[in-house]
Short mmCIF file of C-alpha atoms in Angstrom, two decimals:
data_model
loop_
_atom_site.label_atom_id
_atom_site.label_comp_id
_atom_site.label_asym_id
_atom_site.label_seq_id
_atom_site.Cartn_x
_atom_site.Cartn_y
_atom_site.Cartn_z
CA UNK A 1 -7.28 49.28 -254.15
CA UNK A 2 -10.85 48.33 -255.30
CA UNK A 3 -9.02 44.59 -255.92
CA UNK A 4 -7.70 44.56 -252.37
CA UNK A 5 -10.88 45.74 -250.71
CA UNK A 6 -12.61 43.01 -252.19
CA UNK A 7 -9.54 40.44 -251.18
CA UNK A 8 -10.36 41.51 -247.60
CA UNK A 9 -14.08 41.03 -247.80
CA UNK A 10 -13.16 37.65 -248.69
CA UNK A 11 -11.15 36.80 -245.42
CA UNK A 12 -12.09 34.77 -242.87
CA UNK A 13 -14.34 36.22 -240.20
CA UNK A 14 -15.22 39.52 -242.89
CA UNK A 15 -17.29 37.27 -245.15
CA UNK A 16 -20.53 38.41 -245.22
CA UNK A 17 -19.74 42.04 -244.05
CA UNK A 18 -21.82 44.43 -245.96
CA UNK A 19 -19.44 46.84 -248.11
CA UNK A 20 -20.58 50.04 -246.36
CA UNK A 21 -19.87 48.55 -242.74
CA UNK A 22 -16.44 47.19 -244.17
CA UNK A 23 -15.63 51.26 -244.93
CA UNK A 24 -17.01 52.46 -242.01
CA UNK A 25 -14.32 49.41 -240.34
CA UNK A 26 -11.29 50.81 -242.47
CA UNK A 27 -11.89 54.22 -241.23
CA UNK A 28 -11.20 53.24 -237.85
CA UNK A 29 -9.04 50.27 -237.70
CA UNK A 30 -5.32 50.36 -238.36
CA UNK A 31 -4.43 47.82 -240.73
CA UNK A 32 -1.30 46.80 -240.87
CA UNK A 33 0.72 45.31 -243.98
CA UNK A 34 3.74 43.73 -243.81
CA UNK A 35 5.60 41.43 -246.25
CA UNK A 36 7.82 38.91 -245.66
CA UNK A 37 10.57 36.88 -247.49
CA UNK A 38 11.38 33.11 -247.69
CA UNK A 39 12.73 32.18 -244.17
CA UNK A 40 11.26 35.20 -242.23
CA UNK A 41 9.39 34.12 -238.85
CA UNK A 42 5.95 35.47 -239.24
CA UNK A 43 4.67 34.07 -235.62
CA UNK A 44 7.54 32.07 -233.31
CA UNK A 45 5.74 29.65 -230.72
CA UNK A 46 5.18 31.05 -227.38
CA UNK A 47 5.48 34.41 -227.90
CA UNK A 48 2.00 36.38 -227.41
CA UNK A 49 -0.54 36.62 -229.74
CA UNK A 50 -2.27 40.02 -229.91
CA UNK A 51 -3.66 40.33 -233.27
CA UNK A 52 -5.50 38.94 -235.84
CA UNK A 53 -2.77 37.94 -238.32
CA UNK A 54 -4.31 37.46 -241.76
CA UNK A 55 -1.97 35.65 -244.65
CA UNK A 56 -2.91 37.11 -247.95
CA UNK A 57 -0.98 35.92 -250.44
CA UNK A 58 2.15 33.64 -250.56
CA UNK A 59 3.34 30.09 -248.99
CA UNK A 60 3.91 30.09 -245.17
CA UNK A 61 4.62 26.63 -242.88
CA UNK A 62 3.54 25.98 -239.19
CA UNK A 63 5.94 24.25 -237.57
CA UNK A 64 4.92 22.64 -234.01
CA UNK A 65 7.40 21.59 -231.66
CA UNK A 66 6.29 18.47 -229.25
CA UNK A 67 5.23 18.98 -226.30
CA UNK A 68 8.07 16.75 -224.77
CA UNK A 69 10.53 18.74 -227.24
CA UNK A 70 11.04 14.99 -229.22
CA UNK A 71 9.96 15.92 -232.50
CA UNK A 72 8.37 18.10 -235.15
CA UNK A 73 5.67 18.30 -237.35
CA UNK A 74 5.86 20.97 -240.33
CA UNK A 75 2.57 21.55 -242.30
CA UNK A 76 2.78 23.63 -245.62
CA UNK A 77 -0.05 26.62 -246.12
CA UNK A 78 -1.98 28.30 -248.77
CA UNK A 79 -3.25 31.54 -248.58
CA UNK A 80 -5.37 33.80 -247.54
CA UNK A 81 -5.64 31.85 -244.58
CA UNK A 82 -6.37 33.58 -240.39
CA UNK A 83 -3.84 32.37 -238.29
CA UNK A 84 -4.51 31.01 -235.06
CA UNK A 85 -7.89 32.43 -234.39
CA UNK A 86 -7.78 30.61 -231.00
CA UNK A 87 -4.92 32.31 -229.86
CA UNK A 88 -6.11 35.89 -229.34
CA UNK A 89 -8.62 35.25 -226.11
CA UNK A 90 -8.40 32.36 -223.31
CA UNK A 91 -5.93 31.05 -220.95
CA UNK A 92 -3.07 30.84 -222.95
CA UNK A 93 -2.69 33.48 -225.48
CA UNK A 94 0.89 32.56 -227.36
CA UNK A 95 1.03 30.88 -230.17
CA UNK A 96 1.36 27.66 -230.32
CA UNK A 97 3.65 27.32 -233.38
CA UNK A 98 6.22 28.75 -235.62
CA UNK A 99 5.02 30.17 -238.77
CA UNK A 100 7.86 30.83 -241.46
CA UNK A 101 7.74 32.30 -244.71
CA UNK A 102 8.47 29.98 -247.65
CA UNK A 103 8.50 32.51 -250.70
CA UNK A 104 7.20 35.99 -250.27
CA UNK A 105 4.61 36.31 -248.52
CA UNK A 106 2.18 39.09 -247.94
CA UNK A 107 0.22 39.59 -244.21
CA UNK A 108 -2.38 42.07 -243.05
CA UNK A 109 -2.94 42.18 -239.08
CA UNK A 110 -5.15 43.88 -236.69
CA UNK A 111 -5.13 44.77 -232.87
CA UNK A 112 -7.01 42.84 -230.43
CA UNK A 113 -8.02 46.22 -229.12
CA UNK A 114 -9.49 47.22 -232.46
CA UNK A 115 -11.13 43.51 -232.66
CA UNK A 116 -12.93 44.18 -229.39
CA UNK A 117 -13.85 47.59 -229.46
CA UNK A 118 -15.07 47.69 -233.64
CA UNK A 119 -14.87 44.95 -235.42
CA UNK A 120 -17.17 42.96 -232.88
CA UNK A 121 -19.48 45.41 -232.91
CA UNK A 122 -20.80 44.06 -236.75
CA UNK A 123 -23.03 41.03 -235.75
CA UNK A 124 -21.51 38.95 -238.83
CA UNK A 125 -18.07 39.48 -237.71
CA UNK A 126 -18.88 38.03 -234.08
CA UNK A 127 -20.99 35.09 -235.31
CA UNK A 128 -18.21 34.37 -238.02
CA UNK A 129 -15.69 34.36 -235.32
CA UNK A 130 -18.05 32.19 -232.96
CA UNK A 131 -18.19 29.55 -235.97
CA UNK A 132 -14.46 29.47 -236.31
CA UNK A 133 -13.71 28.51 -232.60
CA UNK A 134 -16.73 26.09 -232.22
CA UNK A 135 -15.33 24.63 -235.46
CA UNK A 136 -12.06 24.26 -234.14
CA UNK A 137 -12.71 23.05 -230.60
CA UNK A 138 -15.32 20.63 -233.01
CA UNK A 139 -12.28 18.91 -234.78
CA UNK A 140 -10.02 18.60 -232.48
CA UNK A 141 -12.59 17.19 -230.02
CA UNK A 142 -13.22 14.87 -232.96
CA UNK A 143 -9.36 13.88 -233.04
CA UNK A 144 -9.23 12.71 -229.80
CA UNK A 145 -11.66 10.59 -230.18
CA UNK A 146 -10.11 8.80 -232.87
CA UNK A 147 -7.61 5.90 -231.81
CA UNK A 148 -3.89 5.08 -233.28
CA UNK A 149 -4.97 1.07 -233.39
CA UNK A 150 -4.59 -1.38 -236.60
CA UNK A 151 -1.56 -2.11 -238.70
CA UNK A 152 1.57 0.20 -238.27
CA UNK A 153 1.02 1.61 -241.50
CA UNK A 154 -2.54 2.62 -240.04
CA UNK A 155 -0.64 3.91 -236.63
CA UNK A 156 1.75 6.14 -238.56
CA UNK A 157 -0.75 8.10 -240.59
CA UNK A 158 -3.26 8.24 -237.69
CA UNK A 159 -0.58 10.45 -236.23
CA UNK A 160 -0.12 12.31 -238.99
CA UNK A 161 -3.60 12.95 -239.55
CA UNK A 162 -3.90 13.69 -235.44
CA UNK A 163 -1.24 16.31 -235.77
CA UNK A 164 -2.60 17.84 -238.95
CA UNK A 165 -4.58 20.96 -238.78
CA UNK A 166 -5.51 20.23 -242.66
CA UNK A 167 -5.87 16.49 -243.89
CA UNK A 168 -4.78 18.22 -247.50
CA UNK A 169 -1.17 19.15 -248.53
CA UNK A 170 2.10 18.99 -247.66
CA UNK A 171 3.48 17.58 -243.74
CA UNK A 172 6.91 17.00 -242.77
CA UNK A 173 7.64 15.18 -239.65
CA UNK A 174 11.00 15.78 -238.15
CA UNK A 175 11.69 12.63 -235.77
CA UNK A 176 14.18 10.03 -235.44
CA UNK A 177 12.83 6.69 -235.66
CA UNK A 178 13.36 4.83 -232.09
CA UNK A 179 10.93 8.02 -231.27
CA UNK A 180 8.52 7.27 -233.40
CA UNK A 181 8.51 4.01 -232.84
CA UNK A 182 7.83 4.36 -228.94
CA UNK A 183 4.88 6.92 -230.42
CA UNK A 184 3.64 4.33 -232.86
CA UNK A 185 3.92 1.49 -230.07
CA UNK A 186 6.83 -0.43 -232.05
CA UNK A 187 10.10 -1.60 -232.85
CA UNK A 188 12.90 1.21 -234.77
CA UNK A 189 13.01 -1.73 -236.97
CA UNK A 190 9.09 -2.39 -237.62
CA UNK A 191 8.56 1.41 -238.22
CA UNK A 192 11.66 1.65 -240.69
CA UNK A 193 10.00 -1.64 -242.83
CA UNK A 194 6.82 0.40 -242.93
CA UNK A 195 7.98 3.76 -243.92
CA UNK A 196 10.45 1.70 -246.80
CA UNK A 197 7.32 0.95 -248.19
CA UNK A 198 5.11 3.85 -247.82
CA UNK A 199 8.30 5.10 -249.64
CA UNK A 200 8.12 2.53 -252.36
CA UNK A 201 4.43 3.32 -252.92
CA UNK A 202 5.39 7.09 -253.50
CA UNK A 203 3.07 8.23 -250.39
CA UNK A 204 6.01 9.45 -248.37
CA UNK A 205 9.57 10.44 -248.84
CA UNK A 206 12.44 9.82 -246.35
CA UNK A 207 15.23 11.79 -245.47
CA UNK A 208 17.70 11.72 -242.76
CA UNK A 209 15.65 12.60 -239.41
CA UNK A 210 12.85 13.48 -241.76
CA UNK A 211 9.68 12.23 -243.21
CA UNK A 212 7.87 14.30 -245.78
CA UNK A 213 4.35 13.47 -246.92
CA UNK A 214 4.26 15.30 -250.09
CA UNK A 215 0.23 15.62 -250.41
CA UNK A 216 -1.65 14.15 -247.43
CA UNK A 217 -5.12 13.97 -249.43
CA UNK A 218 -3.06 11.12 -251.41
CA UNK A 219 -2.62 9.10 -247.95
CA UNK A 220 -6.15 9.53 -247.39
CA UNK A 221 -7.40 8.34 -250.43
CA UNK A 222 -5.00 5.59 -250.13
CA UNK A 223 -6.59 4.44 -246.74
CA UNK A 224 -9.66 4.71 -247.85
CA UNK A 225 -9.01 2.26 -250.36
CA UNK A 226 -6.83 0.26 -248.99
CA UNK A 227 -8.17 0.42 -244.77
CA UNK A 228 -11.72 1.04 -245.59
CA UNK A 229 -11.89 0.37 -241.54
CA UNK A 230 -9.41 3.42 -240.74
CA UNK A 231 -11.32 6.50 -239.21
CA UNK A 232 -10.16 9.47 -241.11
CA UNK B 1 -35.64 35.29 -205.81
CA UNK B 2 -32.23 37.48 -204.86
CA UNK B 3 -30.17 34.26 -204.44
CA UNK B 4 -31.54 33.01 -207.86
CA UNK B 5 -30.32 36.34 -209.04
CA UNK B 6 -26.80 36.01 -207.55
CA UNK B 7 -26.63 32.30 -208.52
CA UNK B 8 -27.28 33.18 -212.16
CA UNK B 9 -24.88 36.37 -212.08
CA UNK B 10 -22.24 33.71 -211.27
CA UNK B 11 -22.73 31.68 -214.33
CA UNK B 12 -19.74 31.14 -216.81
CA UNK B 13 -20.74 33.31 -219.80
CA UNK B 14 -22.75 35.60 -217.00
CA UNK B 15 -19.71 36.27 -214.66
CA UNK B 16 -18.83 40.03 -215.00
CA UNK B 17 -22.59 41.24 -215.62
CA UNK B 18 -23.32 44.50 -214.31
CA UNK B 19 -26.12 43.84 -212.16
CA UNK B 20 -28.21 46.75 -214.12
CA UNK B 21 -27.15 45.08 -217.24
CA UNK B 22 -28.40 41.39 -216.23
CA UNK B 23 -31.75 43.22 -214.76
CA UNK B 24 -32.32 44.42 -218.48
CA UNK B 25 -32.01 40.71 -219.73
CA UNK B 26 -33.78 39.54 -217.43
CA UNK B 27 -36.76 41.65 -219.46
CA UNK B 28 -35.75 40.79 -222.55
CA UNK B 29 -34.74 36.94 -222.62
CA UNK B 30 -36.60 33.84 -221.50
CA UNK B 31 -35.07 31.74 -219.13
CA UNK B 32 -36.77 28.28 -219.17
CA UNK B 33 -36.21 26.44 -215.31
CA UNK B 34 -36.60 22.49 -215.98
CA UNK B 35 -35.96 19.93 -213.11
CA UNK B 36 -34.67 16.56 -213.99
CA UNK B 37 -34.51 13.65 -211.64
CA UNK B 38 -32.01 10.66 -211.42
CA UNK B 39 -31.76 8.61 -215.07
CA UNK B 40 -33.61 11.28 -216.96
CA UNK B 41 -31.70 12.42 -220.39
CA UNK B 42 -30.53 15.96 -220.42
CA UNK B 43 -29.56 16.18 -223.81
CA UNK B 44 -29.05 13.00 -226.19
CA UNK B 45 -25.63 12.84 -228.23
CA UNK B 46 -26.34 13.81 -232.06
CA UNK B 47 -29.40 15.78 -231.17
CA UNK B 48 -29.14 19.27 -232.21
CA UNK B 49 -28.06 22.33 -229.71
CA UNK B 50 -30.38 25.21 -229.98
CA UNK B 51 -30.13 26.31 -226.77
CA UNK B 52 -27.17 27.16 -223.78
CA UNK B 53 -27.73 24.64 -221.24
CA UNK B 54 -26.82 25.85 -217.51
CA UNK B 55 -26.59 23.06 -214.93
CA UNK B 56 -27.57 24.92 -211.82
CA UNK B 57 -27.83 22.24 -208.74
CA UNK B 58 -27.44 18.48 -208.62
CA UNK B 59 -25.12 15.80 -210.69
CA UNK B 60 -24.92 14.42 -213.58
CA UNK B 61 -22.60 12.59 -215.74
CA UNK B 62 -21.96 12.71 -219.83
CA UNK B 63 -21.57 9.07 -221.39
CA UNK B 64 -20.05 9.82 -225.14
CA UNK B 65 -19.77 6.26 -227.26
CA UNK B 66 -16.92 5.88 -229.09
CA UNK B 67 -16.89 6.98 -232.48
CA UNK B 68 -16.13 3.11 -233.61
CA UNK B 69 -18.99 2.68 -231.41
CA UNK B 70 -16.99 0.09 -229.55
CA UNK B 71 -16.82 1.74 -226.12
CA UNK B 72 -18.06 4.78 -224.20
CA UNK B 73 -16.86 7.31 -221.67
CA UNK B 74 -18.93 8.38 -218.54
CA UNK B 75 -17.76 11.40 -216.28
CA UNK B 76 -19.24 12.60 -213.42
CA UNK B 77 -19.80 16.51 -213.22
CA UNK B 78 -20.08 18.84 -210.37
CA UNK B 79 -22.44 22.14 -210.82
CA UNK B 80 -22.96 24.49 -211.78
CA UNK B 81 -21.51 24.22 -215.11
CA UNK B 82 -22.58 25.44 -218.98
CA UNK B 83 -23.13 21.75 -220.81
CA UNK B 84 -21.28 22.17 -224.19
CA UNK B 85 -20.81 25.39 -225.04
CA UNK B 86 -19.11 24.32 -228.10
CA UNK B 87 -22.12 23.12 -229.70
CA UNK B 88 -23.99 26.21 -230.40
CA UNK B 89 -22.12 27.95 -233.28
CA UNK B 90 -19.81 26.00 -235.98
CA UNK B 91 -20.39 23.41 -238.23
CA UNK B 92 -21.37 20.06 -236.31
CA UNK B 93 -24.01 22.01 -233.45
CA UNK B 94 -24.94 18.55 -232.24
CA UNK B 95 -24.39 17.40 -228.67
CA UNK B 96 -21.30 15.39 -228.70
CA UNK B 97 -22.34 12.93 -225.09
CA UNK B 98 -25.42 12.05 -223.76
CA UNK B 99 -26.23 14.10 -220.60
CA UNK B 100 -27.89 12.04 -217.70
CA UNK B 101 -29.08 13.50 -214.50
CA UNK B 102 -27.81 11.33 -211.74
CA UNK B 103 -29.92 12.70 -209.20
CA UNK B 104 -32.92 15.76 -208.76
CA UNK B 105 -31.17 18.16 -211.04
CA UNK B 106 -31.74 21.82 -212.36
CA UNK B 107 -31.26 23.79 -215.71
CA UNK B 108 -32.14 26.78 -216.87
CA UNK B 109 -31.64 27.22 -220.46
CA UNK B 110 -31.03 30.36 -223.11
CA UNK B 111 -32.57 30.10 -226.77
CA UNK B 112 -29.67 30.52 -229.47
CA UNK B 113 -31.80 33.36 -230.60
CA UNK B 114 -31.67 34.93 -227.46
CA UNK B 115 -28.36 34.51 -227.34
CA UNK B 116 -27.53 36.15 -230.81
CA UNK B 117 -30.11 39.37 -230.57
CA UNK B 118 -29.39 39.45 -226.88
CA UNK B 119 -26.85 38.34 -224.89
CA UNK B 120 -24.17 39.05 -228.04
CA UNK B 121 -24.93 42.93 -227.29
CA UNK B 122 -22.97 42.49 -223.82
CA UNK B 123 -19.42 43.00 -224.06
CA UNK B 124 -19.17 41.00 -221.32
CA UNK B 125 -20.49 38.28 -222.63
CA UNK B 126 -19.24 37.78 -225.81
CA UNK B 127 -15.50 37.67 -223.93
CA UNK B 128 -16.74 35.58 -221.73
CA UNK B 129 -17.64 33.27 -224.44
CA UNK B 130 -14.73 33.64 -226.64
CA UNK B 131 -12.70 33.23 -223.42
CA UNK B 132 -14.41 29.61 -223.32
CA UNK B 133 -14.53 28.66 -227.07
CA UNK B 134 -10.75 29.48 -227.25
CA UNK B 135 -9.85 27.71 -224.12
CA UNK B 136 -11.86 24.69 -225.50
CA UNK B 137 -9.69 24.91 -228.50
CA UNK B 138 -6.79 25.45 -226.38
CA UNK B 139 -7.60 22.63 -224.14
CA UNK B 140 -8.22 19.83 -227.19
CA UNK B 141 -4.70 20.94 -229.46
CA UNK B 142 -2.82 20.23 -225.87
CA UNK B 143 -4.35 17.14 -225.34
CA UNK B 144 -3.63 16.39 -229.18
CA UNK B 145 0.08 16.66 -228.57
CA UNK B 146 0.53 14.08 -225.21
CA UNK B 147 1.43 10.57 -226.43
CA UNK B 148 0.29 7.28 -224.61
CA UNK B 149 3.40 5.94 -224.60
CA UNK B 150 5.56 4.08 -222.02
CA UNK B 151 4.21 1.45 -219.89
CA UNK B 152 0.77 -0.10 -219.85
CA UNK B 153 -0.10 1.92 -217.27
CA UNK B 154 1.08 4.99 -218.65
CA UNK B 155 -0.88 4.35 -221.82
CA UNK B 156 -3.86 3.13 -220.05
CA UNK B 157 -3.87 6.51 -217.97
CA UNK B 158 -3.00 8.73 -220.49
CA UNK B 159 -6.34 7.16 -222.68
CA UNK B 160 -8.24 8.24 -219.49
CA UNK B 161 -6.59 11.81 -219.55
CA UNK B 162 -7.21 12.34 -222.84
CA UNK B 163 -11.22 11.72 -223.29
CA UNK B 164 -11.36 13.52 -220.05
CA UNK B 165 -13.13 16.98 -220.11
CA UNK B 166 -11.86 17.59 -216.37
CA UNK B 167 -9.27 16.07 -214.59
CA UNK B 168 -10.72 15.35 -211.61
CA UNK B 169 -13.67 13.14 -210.60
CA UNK B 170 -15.13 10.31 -211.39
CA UNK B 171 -14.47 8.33 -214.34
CA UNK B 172 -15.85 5.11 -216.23
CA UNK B 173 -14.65 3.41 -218.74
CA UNK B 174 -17.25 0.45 -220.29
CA UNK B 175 -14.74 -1.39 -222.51
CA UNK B 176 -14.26 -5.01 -223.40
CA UNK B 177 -10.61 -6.12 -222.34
CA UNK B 178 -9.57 -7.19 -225.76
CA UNK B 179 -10.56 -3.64 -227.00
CA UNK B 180 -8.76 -2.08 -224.66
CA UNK B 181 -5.66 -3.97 -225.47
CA UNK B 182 -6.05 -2.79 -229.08
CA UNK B 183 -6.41 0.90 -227.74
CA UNK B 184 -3.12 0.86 -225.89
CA UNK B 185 -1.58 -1.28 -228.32
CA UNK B 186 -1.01 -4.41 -226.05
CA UNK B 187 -2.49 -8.13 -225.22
CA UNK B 188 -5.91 -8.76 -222.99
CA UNK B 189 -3.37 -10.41 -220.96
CA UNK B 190 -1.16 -7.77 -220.07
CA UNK B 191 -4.33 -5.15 -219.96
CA UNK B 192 -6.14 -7.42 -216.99
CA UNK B 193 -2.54 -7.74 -215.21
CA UNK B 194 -2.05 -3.95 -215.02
CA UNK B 195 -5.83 -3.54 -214.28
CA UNK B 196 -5.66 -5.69 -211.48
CA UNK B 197 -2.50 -4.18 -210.53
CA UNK B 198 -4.45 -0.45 -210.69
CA UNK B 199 -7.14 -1.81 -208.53
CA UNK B 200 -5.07 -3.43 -205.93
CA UNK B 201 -3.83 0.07 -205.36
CA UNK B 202 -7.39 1.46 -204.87
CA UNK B 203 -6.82 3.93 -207.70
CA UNK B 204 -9.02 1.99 -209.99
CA UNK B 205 -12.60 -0.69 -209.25
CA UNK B 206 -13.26 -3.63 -211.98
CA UNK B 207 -16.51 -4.35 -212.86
CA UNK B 208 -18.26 -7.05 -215.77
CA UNK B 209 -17.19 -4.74 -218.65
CA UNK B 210 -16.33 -1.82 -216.76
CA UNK B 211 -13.37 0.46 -215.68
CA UNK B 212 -14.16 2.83 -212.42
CA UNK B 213 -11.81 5.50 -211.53
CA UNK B 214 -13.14 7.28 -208.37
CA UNK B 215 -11.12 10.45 -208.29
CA UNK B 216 -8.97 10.74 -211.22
CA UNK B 217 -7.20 13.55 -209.40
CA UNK B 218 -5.31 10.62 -206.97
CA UNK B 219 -4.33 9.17 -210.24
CA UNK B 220 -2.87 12.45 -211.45
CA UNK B 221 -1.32 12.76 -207.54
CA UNK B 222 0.02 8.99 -207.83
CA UNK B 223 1.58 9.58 -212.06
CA UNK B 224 3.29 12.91 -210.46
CA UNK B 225 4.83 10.67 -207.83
CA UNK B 226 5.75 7.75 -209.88
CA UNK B 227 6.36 8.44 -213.56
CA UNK B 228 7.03 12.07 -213.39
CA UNK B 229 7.96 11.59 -217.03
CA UNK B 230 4.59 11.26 -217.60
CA UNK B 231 2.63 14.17 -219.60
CA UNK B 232 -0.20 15.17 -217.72
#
């Protein structure tokens, strides 16, 4: 118990919590623990979010469906992680992806009732969360400003890096390739040449309707060798 | 000195305030009243945010340069509105635009201490504010997910859309032609032909190095009418 106490004063938005406030918190909010198994839908997309889902311990994807319902883009977790912080207040409060269990996986939430009437009550806990959603709004602000020009190799992974909540680990991009080439501003035939080689080079790895970038840090430092001129 | 009251008790961030509640700010916090006139710099992109910014009265337009540096953005904003509210807390609390008073224009503005020891007390406020952090967030991942593609003009449009912070108003675009073309992934050629096309229809005015969109609301009215494929 001591173990997990000190687990959950590392979390996200807890850090920095003195120990006696963090047992005054557990006295009064319900924490709930729930595990889950490979396969098992954690979040599904759309559905309202009303608590702060923490993953503890285990492997977990996010898996985004396009907005036009063309493709989608899988992106491979480690834990603990807080997911979708931005979900719980504004205008639209549903998630905006699947999450799915890969092995077992272990998940602590808590109400948004109990977020607004306790935990924001602890200074560090509001200024933690307050970093967290500037952050985020402060990336993906970031990503739009960053444009899908240059070679089609350079196209291709600027979408993959635009759709990427972390530029680390593993992505899978579900698409067929007369989509991605309208995406990527080119032929089916230009974007299969490109992804042959990316393939060749051991950066990606194609399957039928899917393209799996095993460990997108790799692609970065590729480009930054290789496209010293791409803005990652 | 009652109007001022009301104005400010209308504020995003401030909307909610029990009026007993605001009086006891009032005490506590300094608001600092500055007037700007036309040309004068607001706040200057990359200096650092210390303070919420309210634009009470006047107009004034945000110019944010590229980060290539090869182009920038100017939109035209309506009052009264809270400049960057995304720039207080996170990890990159510089202003992201330059803001420029376009004619006699007047803020009041809240110290980030005063916001912390403060203004953080109110329950009202801190949902206000997490209200408009997460709809920031919100805002940027669904931007994130619409693709310029289709026709020049789509993906000429859609670039517009997307560094837009509001749909509506006035827009400019100070681009060179061939840059442009490398944007949407196309020839100078076939940029200047669509341009010309755009401002024949009076939804768009050319200038030396400049793109003017008047009301980008009758360009959201005119894509709904004739590419309702298009992802607004």
């Amino acid at each position: 118990m001591e173990t997990m106490f000190d687990t959950l004063l590392q979390l996200p938005l807890l850090q920095g919590l003195a120990r006696e406030d963090f047992t005054q918190i557990l006295a009064k909010v319900k924490l709930s623990f729930v595990k889950y198994y490979s396969g098992d839908v954690i979040t599904k997309a759309g559905n309202p979010s009303r608590q702060l889902i923490y993953i503890l311990k285990g492997k977990y994807a996010t898996d985004t469906t396009s907005t036009d319902g063309e493709f989608n883009f899988i992106e491979e977790w480690q834990t603990p992680t807080l997911l979708f912080p931005q979900s719980l207040f504004g205008m639209n409060t549903c998630y905006p992806a699947d999450c799915i269990a890969l092995e077992e996986t272990h998940v602590v939430a808590i109400s948004k009732e109990d977020v607004l009437n306790e935990l924001f009550n602890y200074e560090i806990f509001r200024i933690n969360y307050m970093n967290i959603l500037s952050n985020r709004s402060q990336m993906y602000l970031q990503k739009l400003w960053v444009f899908a020009y240059g070679s089609i190799e350079q196209r291709f992974f600027n979408l993959i890096f635009s759709l990427s909540e972390k530029p680390i680990g593993k992505k899978i991009l579900k698409i067929n390739m007369n989509h991605l080439g309208k995406l990527i501003n080119t032929t089916r035939l230009n974007v299969s040449h490109t992804l042959n080689d990316l393939q060749n080079q051991g950066l990606i790895n194609l399957r039928r309707g899917e393209i799996i970038i095993p460990a997108l840090e790799e692609v970065g430092t590729y480009l930054r060798t290789n496209s010293p001129e791409f803005q990652l």
